[in-house]
Short mmCIF file of C-alpha atoms and ligand atoms in Angstrom, two decimals:
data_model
loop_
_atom_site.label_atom_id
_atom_site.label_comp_id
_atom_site.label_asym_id
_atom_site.label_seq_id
_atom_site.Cartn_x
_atom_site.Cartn_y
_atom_site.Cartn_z
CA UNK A 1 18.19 91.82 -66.61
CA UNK A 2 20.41 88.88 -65.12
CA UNK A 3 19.56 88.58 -60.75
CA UNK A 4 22.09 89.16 -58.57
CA UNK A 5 25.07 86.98 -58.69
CA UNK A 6 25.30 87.22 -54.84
CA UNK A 7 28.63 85.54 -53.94
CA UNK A 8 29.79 84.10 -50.38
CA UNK A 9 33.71 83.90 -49.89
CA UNK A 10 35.74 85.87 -51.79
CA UNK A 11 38.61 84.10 -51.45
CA UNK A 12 40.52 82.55 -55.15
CA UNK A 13 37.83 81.08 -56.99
CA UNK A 14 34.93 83.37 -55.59
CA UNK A 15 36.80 86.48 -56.39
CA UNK A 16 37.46 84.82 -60.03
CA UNK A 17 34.11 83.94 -60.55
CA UNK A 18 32.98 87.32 -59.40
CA UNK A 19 35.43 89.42 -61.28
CA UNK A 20 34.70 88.05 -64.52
CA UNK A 21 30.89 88.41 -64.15
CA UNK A 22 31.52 92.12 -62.53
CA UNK A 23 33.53 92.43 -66.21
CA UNK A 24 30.60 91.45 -68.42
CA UNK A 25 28.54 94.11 -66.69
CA UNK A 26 26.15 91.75 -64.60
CA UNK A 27 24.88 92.55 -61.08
CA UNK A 28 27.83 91.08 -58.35
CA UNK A 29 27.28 91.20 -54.49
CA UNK A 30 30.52 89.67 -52.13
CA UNK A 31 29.52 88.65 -48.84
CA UNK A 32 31.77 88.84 -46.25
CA UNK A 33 32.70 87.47 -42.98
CA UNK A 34 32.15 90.67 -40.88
CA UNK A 35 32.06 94.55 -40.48
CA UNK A 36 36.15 94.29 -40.26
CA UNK A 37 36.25 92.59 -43.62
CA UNK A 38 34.12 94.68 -45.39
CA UNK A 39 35.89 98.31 -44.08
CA UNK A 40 39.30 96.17 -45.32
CA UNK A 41 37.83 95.65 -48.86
CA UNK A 42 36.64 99.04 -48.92
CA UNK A 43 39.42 100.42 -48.20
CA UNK A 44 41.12 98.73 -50.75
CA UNK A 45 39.04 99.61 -53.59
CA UNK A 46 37.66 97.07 -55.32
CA UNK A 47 38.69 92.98 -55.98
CA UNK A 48 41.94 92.62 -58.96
CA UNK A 49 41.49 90.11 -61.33
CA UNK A 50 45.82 89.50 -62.46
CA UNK A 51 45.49 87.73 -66.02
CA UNK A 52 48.27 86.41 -68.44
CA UNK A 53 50.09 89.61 -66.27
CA UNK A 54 47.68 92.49 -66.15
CA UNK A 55 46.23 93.39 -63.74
CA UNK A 56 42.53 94.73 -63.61
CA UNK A 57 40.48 96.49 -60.45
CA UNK A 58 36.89 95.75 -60.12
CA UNK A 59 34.65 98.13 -57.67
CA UNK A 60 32.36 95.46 -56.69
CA UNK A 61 29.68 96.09 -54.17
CA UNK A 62 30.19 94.23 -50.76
CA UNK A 63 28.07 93.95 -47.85
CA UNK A 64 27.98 91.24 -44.48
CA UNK A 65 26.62 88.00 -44.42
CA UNK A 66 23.88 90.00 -41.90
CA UNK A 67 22.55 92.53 -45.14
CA UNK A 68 19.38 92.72 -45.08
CA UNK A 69 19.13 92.34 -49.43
CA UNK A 70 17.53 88.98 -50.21
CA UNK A 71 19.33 86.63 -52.06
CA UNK A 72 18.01 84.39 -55.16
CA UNK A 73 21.47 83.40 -56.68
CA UNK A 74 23.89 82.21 -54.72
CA UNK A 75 27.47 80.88 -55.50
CA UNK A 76 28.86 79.43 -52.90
CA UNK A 77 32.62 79.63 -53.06
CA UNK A 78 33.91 78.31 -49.39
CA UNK A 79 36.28 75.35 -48.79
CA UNK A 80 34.46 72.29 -48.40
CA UNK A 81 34.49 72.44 -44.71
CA UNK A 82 33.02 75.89 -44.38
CA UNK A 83 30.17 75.81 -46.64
CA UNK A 84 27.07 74.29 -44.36
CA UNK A 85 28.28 76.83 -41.50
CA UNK A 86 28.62 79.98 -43.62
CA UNK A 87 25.17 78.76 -46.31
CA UNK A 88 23.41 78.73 -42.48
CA UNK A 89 23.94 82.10 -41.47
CA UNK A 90 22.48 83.27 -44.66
CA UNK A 91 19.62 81.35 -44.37
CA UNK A 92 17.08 84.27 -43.03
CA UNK A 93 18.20 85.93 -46.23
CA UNK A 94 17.58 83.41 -48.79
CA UNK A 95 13.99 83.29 -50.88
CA UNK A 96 12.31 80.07 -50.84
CA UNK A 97 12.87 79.46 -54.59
CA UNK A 98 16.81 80.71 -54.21
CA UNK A 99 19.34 78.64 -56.65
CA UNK A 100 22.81 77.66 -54.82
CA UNK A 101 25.85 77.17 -57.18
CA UNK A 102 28.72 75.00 -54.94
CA UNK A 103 31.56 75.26 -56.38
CA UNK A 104 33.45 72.81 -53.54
CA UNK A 105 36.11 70.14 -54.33
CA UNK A 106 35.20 66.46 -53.13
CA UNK A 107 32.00 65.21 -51.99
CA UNK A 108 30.18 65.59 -48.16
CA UNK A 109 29.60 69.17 -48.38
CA UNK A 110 27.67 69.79 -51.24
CA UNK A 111 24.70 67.28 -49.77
CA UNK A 112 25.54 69.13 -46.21
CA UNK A 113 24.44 71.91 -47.48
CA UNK A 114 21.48 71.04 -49.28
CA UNK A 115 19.48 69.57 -46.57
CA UNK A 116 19.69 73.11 -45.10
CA UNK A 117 17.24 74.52 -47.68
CA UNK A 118 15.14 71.46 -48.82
CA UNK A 119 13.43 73.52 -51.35
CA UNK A 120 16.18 75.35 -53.06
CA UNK A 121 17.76 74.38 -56.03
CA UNK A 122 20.96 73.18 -55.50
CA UNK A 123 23.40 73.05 -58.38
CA UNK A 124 26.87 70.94 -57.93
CA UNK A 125 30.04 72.28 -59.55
CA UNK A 126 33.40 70.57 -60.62
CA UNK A 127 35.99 72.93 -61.62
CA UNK A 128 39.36 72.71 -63.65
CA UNK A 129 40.58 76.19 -63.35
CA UNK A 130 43.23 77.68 -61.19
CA UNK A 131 43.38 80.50 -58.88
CA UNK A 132 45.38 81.90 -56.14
CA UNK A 133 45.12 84.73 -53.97
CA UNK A 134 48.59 87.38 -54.50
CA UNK A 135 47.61 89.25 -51.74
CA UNK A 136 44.01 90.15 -50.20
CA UNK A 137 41.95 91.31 -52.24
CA UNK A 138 44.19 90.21 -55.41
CA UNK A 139 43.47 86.93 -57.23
CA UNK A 140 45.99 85.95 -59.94
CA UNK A 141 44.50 83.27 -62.85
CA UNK A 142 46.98 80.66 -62.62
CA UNK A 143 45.56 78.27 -65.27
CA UNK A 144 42.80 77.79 -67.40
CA UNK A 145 40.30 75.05 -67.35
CA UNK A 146 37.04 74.22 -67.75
CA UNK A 147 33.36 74.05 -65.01
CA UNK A 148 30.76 71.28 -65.33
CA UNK A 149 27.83 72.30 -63.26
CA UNK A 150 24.62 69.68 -62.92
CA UNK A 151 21.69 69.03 -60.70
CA UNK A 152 20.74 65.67 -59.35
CA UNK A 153 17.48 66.25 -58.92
CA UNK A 154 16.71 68.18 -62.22
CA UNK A 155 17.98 67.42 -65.59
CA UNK A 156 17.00 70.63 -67.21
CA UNK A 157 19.59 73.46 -67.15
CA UNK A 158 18.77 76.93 -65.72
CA UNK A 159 18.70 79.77 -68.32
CA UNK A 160 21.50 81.74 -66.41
CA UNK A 161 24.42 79.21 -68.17
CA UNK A 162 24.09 82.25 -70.15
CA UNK A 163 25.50 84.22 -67.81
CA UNK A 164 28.60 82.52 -67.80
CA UNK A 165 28.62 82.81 -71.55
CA UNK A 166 28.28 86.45 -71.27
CA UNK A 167 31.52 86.41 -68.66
CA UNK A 168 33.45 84.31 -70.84
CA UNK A 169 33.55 81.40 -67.74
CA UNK A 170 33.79 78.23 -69.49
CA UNK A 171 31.64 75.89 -68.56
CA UNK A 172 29.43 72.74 -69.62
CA UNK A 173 26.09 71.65 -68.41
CA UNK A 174 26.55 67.98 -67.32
CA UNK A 175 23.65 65.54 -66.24
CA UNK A 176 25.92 63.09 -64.58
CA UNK A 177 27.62 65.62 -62.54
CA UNK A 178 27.90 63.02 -59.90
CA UNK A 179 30.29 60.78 -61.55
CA UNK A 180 32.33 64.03 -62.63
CA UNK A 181 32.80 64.57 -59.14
CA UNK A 182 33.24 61.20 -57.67
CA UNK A 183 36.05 60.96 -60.66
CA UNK A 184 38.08 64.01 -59.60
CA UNK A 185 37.80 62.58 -56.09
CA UNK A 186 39.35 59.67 -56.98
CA UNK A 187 42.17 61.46 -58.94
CA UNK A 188 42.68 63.40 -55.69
CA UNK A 189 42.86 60.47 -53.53
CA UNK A 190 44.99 58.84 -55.88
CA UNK A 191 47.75 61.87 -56.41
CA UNK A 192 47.36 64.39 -53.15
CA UNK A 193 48.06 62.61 -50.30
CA UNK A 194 50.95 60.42 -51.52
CA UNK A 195 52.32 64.25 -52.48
CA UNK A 196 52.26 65.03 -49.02
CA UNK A 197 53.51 61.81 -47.37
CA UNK A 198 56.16 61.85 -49.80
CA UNK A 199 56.99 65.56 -49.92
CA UNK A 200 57.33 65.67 -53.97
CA UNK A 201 55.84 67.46 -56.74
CA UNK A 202 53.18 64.95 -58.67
CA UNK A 203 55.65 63.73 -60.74
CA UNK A 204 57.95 62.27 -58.05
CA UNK A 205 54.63 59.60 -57.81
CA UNK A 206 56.66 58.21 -60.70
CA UNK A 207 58.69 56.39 -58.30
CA UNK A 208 56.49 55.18 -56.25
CA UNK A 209 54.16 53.65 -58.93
CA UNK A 210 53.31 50.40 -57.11
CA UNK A 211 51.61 51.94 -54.83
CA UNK A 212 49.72 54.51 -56.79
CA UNK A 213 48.30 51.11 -58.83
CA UNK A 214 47.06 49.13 -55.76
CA UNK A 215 45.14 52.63 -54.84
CA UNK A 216 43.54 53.11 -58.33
CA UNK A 217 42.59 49.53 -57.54
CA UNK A 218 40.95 49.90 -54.52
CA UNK A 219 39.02 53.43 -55.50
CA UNK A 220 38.16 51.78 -58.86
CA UNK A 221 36.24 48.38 -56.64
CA UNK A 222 34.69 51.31 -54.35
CA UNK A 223 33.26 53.88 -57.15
CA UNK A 224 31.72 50.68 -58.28
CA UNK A 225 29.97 49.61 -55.63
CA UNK A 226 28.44 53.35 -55.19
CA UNK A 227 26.79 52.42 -57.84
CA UNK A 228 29.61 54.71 -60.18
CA UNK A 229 30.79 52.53 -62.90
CA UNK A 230 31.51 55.48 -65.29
CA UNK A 231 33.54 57.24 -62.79
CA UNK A 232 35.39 53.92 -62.19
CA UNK A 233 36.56 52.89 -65.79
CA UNK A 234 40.19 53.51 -66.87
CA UNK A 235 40.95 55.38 -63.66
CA UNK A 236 44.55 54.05 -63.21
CA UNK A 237 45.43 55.01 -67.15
CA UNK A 238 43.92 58.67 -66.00
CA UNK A 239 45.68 58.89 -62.84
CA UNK A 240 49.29 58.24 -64.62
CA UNK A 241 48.29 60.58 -67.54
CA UNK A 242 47.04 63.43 -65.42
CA UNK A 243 50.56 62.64 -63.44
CA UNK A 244 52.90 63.09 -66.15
CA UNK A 245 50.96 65.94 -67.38
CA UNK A 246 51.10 68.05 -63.81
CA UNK A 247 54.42 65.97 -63.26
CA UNK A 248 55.94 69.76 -62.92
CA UNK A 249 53.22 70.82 -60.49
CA UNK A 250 52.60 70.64 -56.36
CA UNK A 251 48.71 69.11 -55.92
CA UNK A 252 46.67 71.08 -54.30
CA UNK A 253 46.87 69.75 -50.75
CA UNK A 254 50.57 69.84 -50.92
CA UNK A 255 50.30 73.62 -51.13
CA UNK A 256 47.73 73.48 -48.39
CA UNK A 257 50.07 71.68 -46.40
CA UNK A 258 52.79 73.55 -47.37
CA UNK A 259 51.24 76.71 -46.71
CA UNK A 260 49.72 75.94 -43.24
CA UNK A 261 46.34 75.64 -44.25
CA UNK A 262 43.65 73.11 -43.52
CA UNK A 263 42.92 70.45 -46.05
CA UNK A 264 39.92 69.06 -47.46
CA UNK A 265 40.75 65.77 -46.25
CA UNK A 266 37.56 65.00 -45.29
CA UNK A 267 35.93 65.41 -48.40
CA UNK A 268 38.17 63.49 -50.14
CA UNK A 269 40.28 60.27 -48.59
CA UNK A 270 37.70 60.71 -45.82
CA UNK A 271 34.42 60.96 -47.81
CA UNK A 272 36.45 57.57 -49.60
CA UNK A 273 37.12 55.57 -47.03
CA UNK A 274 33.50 56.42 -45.08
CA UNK A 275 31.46 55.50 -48.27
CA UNK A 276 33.17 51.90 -47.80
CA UNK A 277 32.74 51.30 -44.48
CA UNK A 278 28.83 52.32 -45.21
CA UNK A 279 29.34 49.28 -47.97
CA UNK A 280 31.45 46.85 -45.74
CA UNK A 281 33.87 47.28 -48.03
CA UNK A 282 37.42 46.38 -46.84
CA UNK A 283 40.03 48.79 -48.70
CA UNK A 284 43.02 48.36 -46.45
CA UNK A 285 45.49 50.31 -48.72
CA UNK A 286 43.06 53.61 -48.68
CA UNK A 287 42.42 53.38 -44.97
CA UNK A 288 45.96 53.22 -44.15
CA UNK A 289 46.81 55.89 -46.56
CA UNK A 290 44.15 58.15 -44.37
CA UNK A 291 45.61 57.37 -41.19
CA UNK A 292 49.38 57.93 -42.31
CA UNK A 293 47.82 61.81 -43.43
CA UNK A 294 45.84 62.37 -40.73
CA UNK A 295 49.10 61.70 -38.63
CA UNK A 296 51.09 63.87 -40.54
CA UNK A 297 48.88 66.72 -40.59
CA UNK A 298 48.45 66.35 -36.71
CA UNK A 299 52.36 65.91 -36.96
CA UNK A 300 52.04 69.61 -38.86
CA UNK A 301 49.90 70.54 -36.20
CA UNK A 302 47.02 70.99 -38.65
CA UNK A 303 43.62 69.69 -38.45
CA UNK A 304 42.86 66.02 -39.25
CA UNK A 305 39.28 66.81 -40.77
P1 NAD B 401 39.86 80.15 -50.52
O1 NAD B 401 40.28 79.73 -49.16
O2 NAD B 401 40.80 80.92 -51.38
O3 NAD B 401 38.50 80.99 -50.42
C1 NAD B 401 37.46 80.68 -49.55
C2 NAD B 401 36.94 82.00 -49.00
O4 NAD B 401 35.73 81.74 -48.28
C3 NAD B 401 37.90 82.68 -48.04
O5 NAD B 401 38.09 84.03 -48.46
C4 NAD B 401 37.16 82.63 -46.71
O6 NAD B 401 37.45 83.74 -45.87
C5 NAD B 401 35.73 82.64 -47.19
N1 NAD B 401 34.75 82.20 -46.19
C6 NAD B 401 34.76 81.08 -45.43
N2 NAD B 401 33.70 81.07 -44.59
C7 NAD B 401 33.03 82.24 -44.81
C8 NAD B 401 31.87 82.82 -44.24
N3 NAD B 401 31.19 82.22 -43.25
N4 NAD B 401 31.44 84.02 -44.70
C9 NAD B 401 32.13 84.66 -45.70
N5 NAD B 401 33.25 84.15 -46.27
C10 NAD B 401 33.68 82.95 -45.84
O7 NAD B 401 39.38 78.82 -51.26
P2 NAD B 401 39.39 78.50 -52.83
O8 NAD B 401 40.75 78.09 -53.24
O9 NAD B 401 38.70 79.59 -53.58
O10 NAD B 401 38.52 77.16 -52.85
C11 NAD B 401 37.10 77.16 -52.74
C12 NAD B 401 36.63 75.78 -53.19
O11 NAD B 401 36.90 75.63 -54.59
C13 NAD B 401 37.38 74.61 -52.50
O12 NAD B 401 36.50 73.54 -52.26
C14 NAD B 401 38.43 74.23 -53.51
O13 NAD B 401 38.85 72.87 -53.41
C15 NAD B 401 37.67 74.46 -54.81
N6 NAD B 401 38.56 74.72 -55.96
C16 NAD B 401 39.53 75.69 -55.89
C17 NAD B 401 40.34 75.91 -57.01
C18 NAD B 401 41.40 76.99 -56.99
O14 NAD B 401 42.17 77.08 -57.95
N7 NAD B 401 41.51 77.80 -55.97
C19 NAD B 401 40.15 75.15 -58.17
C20 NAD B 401 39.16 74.16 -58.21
C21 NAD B 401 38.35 73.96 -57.08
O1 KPL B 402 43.25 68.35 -58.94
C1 KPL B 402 44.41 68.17 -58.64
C2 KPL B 402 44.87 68.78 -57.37
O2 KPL B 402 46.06 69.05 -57.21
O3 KPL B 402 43.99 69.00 -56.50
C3 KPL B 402 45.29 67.30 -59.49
C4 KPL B 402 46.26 68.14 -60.27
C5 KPL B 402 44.43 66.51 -60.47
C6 KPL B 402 46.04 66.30 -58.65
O4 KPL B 402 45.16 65.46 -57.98
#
C-alpha cells in the first residue's frame, strides 16, 4: 500500500497531479488554505480533471493545512513565491523522515524550502505539462509533456516513481536535475519577459531576434560560471527552436500578466541576474531586461518580486 500522496495547493498542476493519482486508486489528501476553502470544495463535490474534452469528478478527501494527520509525502504544488510560507505552516505536521516533491518553476524556492526541514528529503521537479484552472475546482489538461524529478543530495531514486507509473504521470528520474532546471530558466528568461515588454505571442520574438541572441549570450557566459556547462551548450539554437515551435502560443508570464496575476519573476530573471552579481559578473543586457519588467509590472500595478 502506496503512503499518502498528501498534496498542498490545489490549484492547476496540484489538482492534475492529484486527480490522476486519485484515478489509479492511490491514497490523495488536498490541503487547503482554510476552513472557507475546504466548505467551498465540499460543497462542490469533488476536484474535475477536463481531458481531450471530458470531463471527470474526483471525490478527493480534503482537510486544512491545521489537520492534525501526519504527513510523509508531500507534493508541493504552490507558485514559487508561496512555497517556504505555506511548507512552514505544515511543519508541526511533517515526520522527520517526510519526502517533499516541488514541483516549482525557476530556481530560489526549491532551496528556500529545504533549509526548513534539514532532514527531509527534498526532491526537485521540472515539468513540461500544461494545466489551467476552468473554474474552481475544475482543471482542464491543456498539453501534454513530460516531469524530470531528481535529488541533489541522493542519486538513488525513491521506489514511489512507481506511483506515477501506476497514474500514468510521465515522468523520468534525472540525476542532473539541476542543469534541467537552470536550462528551463534560461529558456524562460530568454522568451517570457521580452513577451511581456513586447506584448506578442512567442513567435512575434521573431522580430526582435537581435536581441533575443545577445540574451542567450549573456545567460549562456552566466550558466557557465555556476559551474552549469551542460545547461549552457546550444542554448540560443534551443531558444529559437522552442520559439518557432510555441510561435502560436502566449508564455506563461504573459498570461500571468495578462491575467492580473503575480509572476515568478523572482525565480527566474531575478534568481539570473542575483547569481551574477554573487559572481561579479557584469550582464548588462539581462539586468536591464529585469528592470524594464519590474517597471512594467509596477506600471500593471503588480508586484515586482
Ligand atoms: P496555481 O496558482 O494554479 O496553483 C497554486 C495553488 O497553491 C493555488 O490554488 C493556491 O491557492 C495554492 N496555495 C498557495 N499557498 C497556499 C497555502 N499556504 N496553503 C494551501 N494552498 C496554497 O499555480 P500552478 O499553475 O499550478 O503552478 C504551480 C507551480 O508549477 C508554479 O511554480 C508553476 O510555474 C509551475 N508549473 C505550472 C505549470 C502549469 O501548466 N500550470 C506547468 C509547469 C510548471
Ligand atoms: O516554458 C515556457 C513558458 O511559457 O513558461 C516556454 C513555452 C518554454 C516559453 O519560455
Amino acid at each position: 500500500m502506496s503512503s499518502t500522496w498528501h498534496v498542498l495547493g490545489a490549484g492547476s498542476l496540484g489538482s492534475l497531479w492529484a486527480t490522476r493519482l486519485a484515478r489509479a486508486g492511490l491514497p490523495v489528501r488536498l490541503i487547503l488554505r482554510d476552513a472557507a476553502r475546504l466548505a467551498a470544495y465540499e460543497a462542490s463535490g469533488g476536484l474535475t480533471l477536463v481531458e481531450q474534452g471530458q470531463a471527470h469528478r474526483f471525490a478527493i478527501p480534503a482537510q486544512t493545512v491545521d489537520a492534525a494527520e501526519p504527513i510523509t509525502r508531500l507534493l508541493v504544488a504552490c507558485k514559487a513565491y508561496d512555497a517556504h510560507a505555506a511548507v512552514a505552516q505544515l511543519l508541526p505536521r511533517l515526520s522527520a523522515d517526510a519526502e517533499l516533491i516541488l514541483l516549482q518553476n525557476g530556481l530560489g524556492s526549491q532551496d528556500a524550502v529545504a533549509a526548513l526541514l534539514p532532514s527531509a528529503r527534498c526532491i526537485f521537479a521540472s515539468s513540461t505539462e500544461g494545466a489551467f484552472r476552468e473554474a474552481d475546482w475544475r482543471v482542464v489538461f491543456a498539453g501534454h509533456g513530460f516531469t524530470w524529478l531528481g535529488d541533489v543530495a541522493q542519486p538513488l531514486p525513491p521506489p514511489w516513481l512507481e506511483d506515477l507509473a501506476q497514474a500514468g504521470i510521465p515522468h523520468e528520474w534525472n540525476t542532473q536535475i539541476l542543469t534541467r532546471l537552470w536550462r528551463k530558466l534560461a529558456l524562460n528568461c530568454a522568451i517570457n519577459p521580452l513577451t511581456v515588454l513586447y506584448d506578442c505571442r512567442n513567435g512575434g520574438l521573431l522580430d526582435h531576434h537581435c536581441e533575443v541572441a545577445t540574451l542567450c549570450a549573456e545567460l549562456t557566459e552566466l550558466l557557465q560560471c555556476c559551474g552549469q556547462p551542460a545547461a549552457a551548450e546550444e542554448l540560443h539554437n534551443e531558444v529559437q527552436r522552442v520559439i518557432q515551435a510555441t510561435a502560436a502560443n502566449y508564455s506563461s508570464m504573459y498570461q500571468d500578466v495578462a491575467q492580473g496575476r503575480r509572476t515568478e519573476i523572482s525565480y527566474l530573471l531575478g534568481y539570473a541576474c542575483a547569481a551574477a552579481a554573487r559572481h561579479h559578473l557584469s550582464l548588462p543586457h539581462l539586468e536591464q531586461l529585469r528592470e524594464r519588467l519590474a517597471t512594467h509590472l509596477a506600471n500593471h500595478g503588480l508586484p515586482v518580486d
